[in-house]
Short mmCIF file of C-alpha atoms in Angstrom, two decimals:
data_model
loop_
_atom_site.label_atom_id
_atom_site.label_comp_id
_atom_site.label_asym_id
_atom_site.label_seq_id
_atom_site.Cartn_x
_atom_site.Cartn_y
_atom_site.Cartn_z
CA MET A 258 172.32 -26.26 55.02
CA PRO A 259 169.41 -23.88 53.93
CA ASP A 260 169.80 -21.55 50.88
CA SER A 261 167.47 -19.36 48.81
CA ALA A 262 167.02 -18.76 45.20
CA SER A 263 165.38 -16.29 42.82
CA LEU A 264 164.51 -16.10 39.16
CA ILE A 265 165.86 -12.94 37.47
CA CYS A 266 164.84 -11.51 34.03
CA TRP A 267 167.48 -9.16 33.04
CA ASP A 268 165.54 -7.92 30.06
CA CYS A 269 162.55 -6.87 32.11
CA SER A 270 164.24 -6.00 35.42
CA LEU A 271 162.02 -8.42 37.24
CA VAL A 272 162.79 -10.70 40.18
CA LEU A 273 160.76 -13.63 41.51
CA ASP A 274 162.04 -15.05 44.88
CA LEU A 275 161.50 -18.83 45.01
CA GLY A 276 162.14 -18.98 48.67
CA TRP A 277 164.21 -21.46 50.58
CA PHE A 278 165.52 -24.86 49.81
CA ARG A 279 167.76 -27.39 51.60
CA GLN A 280 171.01 -28.79 50.22
CA SER A 281 171.25 -32.48 50.60
CA ALA A 282 171.92 -35.56 48.50
CA MET A 283 168.27 -35.68 47.64
CA PRO A 284 166.83 -33.43 44.93
CA ARG A 285 166.47 -29.74 46.07
CA ARG A 286 162.91 -28.83 47.10
CA ILE A 287 161.92 -25.20 46.90
CA PHE A 288 160.15 -23.73 49.80
CA THR A 289 157.93 -20.64 50.27
CA GLU A 290 156.75 -18.98 53.41
CA SER A 291 153.67 -21.17 53.29
CA GLY A 292 155.54 -24.46 52.85
CA LEU A 293 156.58 -26.49 49.92
CA ALA A 294 156.07 -24.87 46.63
CA GLU A 295 154.11 -27.73 45.24
CA SER A 296 151.57 -27.22 48.06
CA ASP A 297 151.06 -23.52 47.23
CA PRO A 298 149.19 -23.25 43.92
CA VAL A 299 149.62 -19.50 43.68
CA ALA A 300 153.39 -19.76 44.04
CA ALA A 301 153.57 -22.50 41.55
CA ALA A 302 151.47 -20.62 39.14
CA ALA A 303 153.76 -17.49 39.49
CA VAL A 304 156.80 -19.66 38.73
CA TRP A 305 155.21 -21.16 35.51
CA LYS A 306 153.94 -17.73 34.49
CA PHE A 307 157.42 -16.16 34.92
CA LEU A 308 159.00 -18.95 32.82
CA ALA A 309 156.29 -18.73 30.09
CA GLU A 310 156.60 -14.88 29.83
CA HIS A 311 160.31 -14.77 29.69
CA VAL A 312 161.22 -18.01 27.83
CA TYR A 313 163.13 -15.94 25.14
CA HIS A 314 164.67 -13.46 27.64
CA ARG A 315 167.88 -13.54 29.51
CA VAL A 316 166.64 -15.45 32.65
CA GLU A 317 169.00 -16.51 35.51
CA LEU A 318 168.48 -18.71 38.52
CA ALA A 319 170.45 -17.08 41.25
CA GLY A 320 171.25 -18.15 44.76
CA GLU A 321 172.55 -16.33 47.78
CA GLN A 322 176.14 -16.70 46.62
CA SER A 323 175.46 -15.46 43.09
CA PRO A 324 176.54 -11.97 42.07
CA TRP A 325 173.84 -9.41 42.67
CA ASP A 326 175.87 -6.34 41.68
CA HIS A 327 173.58 -5.48 38.74
CA VAL A 328 170.24 -6.03 40.50
CA ASP A 329 169.35 -2.46 41.67
CA GLN A 330 166.31 -0.60 42.87
CA ASP A 331 165.22 -0.11 39.27
CA PHE A 332 164.24 -3.91 39.33
CA THR A 333 160.75 -4.92 40.40
CA ASN A 334 160.65 -7.68 43.07
CA ILE A 335 157.42 -9.67 42.83
CA ASP A 336 155.93 -9.94 46.31
CA GLY A 337 158.52 -7.58 47.51
CA ASP A 338 158.46 -4.82 50.14
CA LEU A 339 158.23 -1.64 47.99
CA ALA A 340 154.96 -0.03 47.38
CA ASP A 341 154.79 -1.01 43.72
CA SER A 342 155.72 -4.58 44.23
CA PRO A 343 152.88 -6.85 43.06
CA SER A 344 151.75 -9.68 45.21
CA LEU A 345 151.89 -13.25 43.86
CA VAL A 346 148.19 -13.18 43.19
CA GLN A 347 148.37 -9.81 41.39
CA TYR A 348 151.28 -11.09 39.24
CA VAL A 349 149.43 -14.20 38.44
CA GLU A 350 146.20 -12.49 37.56
CA ASP A 351 147.82 -9.52 35.76
CA ASP A 352 146.01 -7.24 38.23
CA TRP A 353 149.08 -4.93 38.70
CA ASP A 354 148.94 -1.22 38.33
CA GLY A 355 151.84 0.31 36.54
CA ARG A 356 153.07 -2.91 35.07
CA HIS A 357 153.64 -1.37 31.69
CA LEU A 358 155.98 1.15 33.34
CA LEU A 359 157.96 -1.26 35.54
CA VAL A 360 158.38 -4.33 33.33
CA ARG A 361 160.50 -2.94 30.54
CA PRO A 362 164.12 -2.54 29.44
CA ARG A 363 166.13 0.01 31.41
CA PRO A 364 168.87 1.21 29.04
CA LEU A 365 169.33 4.49 31.03
CA CYS A 366 169.95 2.60 34.16
CA ALA A 367 172.46 0.25 32.37
CA ALA A 368 174.33 3.33 30.99
CA VAL A 369 174.58 5.09 34.47
CA ARG A 370 175.53 1.84 36.10
CA ALA A 371 178.45 1.47 33.61
CA VAL A 372 179.68 4.98 34.38
CA LEU A 373 179.55 4.35 38.13
CA ALA A 374 181.46 1.06 37.72
CA SER A 375 184.24 2.76 35.74
CA LEU A 376 184.29 5.59 38.35
CA GLU A 377 184.57 3.06 41.27
CA GLN A 378 187.31 1.10 39.44
CA ALA A 379 189.29 4.30 39.04
CA ARG A 380 188.96 4.96 42.80
CA GLU A 381 189.92 1.52 43.75
CA SER A 382 192.97 1.40 41.61
CA GLY A 383 194.23 4.73 42.96
CA GLN A 384 193.96 6.49 39.64
CA TRP A 385 191.59 9.01 41.05
CA THR A 386 190.98 10.17 44.55
CA VAL A 387 188.03 12.37 45.58
CA HIS A 388 188.97 15.86 46.33
CA PRO A 389 187.13 17.29 49.39
CA ALA A 390 185.47 19.95 47.25
CA GLU A 391 184.17 17.27 44.83
CA GLU A 392 182.84 15.12 47.68
CA LYS A 393 180.93 18.08 48.97
CA ALA A 394 179.54 18.85 45.60
CA VAL A 395 178.37 15.32 45.12
CA GLU A 396 176.74 15.35 48.64
CA GLU A 397 174.77 18.42 47.49
CA LEU A 398 173.74 16.79 44.28
CA LEU A 399 172.45 13.50 45.50
CA PRO A 400 169.31 14.75 47.32
CA LEU A 401 168.22 16.34 43.95
CA ALA A 402 168.12 12.78 42.49
CA ARG A 403 166.05 11.09 45.09
CA TRP A 404 162.48 10.56 43.55
CA PRO A 405 159.81 8.20 44.83
CA LEU A 406 159.73 4.88 43.17
CA GLN A 407 155.93 4.69 42.80
CA ALA A 408 155.37 4.03 39.11
CA GLY A 409 152.27 2.01 39.93
CA ARG A 410 150.48 4.85 41.74
CA ARG A 411 148.11 7.03 39.79
CA ALA A 412 149.21 10.66 39.41
CA ASP A 413 147.56 13.79 38.30
CA ASP A 414 148.96 16.40 35.93
CA ALA A 415 150.18 18.60 38.76
CA GLU A 416 152.39 15.78 40.13
CA VAL A 417 153.73 14.98 36.66
CA LEU A 418 154.80 18.58 36.10
CA ALA A 419 156.28 18.85 39.60
CA ARG A 420 158.42 15.75 39.11
CA ALA A 421 159.46 16.79 35.61
CA ALA A 422 160.61 20.04 37.04
CA ALA A 423 162.69 18.21 39.68
CA VAL A 424 164.37 16.25 36.90
CA ARG A 425 165.25 19.48 35.07
CA ARG A 426 166.67 20.97 38.25
CA ALA A 427 168.81 17.99 38.92
CA ARG A 428 170.05 17.88 35.34
CA ALA A 429 171.07 21.54 35.45
CA ALA A 430 172.89 20.95 38.74
CA PHE A 431 174.85 17.98 37.33
CA ASP A 432 175.91 20.06 34.37
CA ARG A 433 176.92 23.04 36.62
CA VAL A 434 179.15 20.81 38.86
CA ALA A 435 180.65 18.95 35.82
CA ALA A 436 181.57 22.29 34.14
CA SER A 437 183.18 23.64 37.30
CA SER A 438 185.22 20.49 38.14
CA PRO A 439 189.02 20.65 37.70
CA GLY A 440 190.11 19.88 34.15
CA ASP A 441 192.71 17.28 35.30
CA ARG A 442 190.03 15.18 37.06
CA ALA A 443 188.06 13.71 34.24
CA ASP A 444 186.23 10.90 36.05
CA LEU A 445 183.72 12.82 38.05
CA PRO A 446 182.76 15.37 35.27
CA ALA A 447 182.20 12.35 32.89
CA ALA A 448 179.98 10.68 35.49
CA LEU A 449 177.92 13.83 36.02
CA ARG A 450 177.51 14.43 32.31
CA ALA A 451 176.35 10.74 31.98
CA PHE A 452 173.79 11.40 34.77
CA SER A 453 172.62 14.55 32.93
CA GLY A 454 172.29 12.62 29.75
CA ALA A 455 170.31 9.93 31.46
CA LEU A 456 167.79 12.60 32.65
CA ALA A 457 167.65 14.32 29.14
CA SER A 458 164.77 12.31 27.64
CA ALA A 459 162.43 13.63 30.40
CA ALA A 460 164.04 17.03 31.05
CA ASP A 461 163.92 18.00 27.39
CA THR A 462 160.39 16.86 26.79
CA ALA A 463 157.80 19.58 26.63
CA PRO A 464 155.26 19.45 29.43
CA GLU A 465 152.37 18.96 27.13
CA ALA A 466 154.09 15.90 25.59
CA LEU A 467 154.57 14.34 28.98
CA LEU A 468 150.93 14.71 29.79
CA ASN A 469 149.78 13.02 26.53
CA ASP A 470 149.04 9.31 26.22
CA ARG A 471 149.94 8.51 29.81
CA GLY A 472 146.65 7.50 31.19
CA ASP A 473 146.42 7.83 34.95
CA PHE A 474 150.14 7.02 35.50
CA MET A 475 153.52 8.72 35.22
CA PRO A 476 154.86 9.10 31.66
CA ALA A 477 157.27 6.34 30.70
CA ALA A 478 160.08 8.77 29.87
CA LEU A 479 159.87 10.39 33.35
CA VAL A 480 159.83 6.97 35.17
CA ASP A 481 162.90 5.89 33.18
CA ALA A 482 164.77 9.02 33.93
CA GLU A 483 163.93 8.83 37.68
CA LEU A 484 164.91 5.19 37.91
CA ALA A 485 168.25 5.97 36.07
CA GLY A 486 169.17 8.63 38.67
CA PRO A 487 172.59 7.97 40.29
CA ASP A 488 171.00 7.69 43.75
CA ARG A 489 169.04 4.57 42.49
CA GLN A 490 172.04 2.71 41.13
CA VAL A 491 172.91 1.06 44.53
CA PRO A 492 173.32 -2.70 44.49
CA ARG A 493 170.28 -4.51 45.75
CA ARG A 494 170.90 -6.61 48.81
CA HIS A 495 169.31 -9.99 48.38
CA ARG A 496 166.91 -10.78 51.19
CA VAL A 497 167.90 -13.47 53.63
#
């Protein structure tokens, strides 16, 4: 019976798909799209590079049946489908635009994810049900938190300032809805305030500071805030 596996570094939010293997009495042999891993020197080099770079990090070997609840869109999937995903060759050769922005801890994402988990638990236990007015407010808010995930693409000053303004608008909207929610419904306002706090590092940063020391890429504070937006904290579906 075939199965697939991936290496996950939880500290760097990085995923390396190892491909397919076959379960049998014999030792498991990892496959890639081009065949056995040992016949693909680039794939083999990527695996060894991943292990060497993350030897002191929290690394997990996960299969299809492993929990993927905390692998979200803020994770970078090597050789993945998103625009910023590096190919195996780019990963091995360190020829990867935006790596310094994408391979880094995501404390804001973890904080927002924890709030959403608590909110979902309250809903599932029946302790809180969504009021129609609240549901409508959330539907209006989510489009404000949908930013492009293109940290590896070069951006000029005008784009940096435009995206920073979008973060400020979203934060103000979260605060407005949180303040207007009924006082006996604490779950949604708490979540919205947490989203607002996740955006604070970028929203409160002066435009001049965002433009300093960024090179040709987006500022790190802005990328972290965008990736921590509630619309990004959707569980990643493992590719099959």
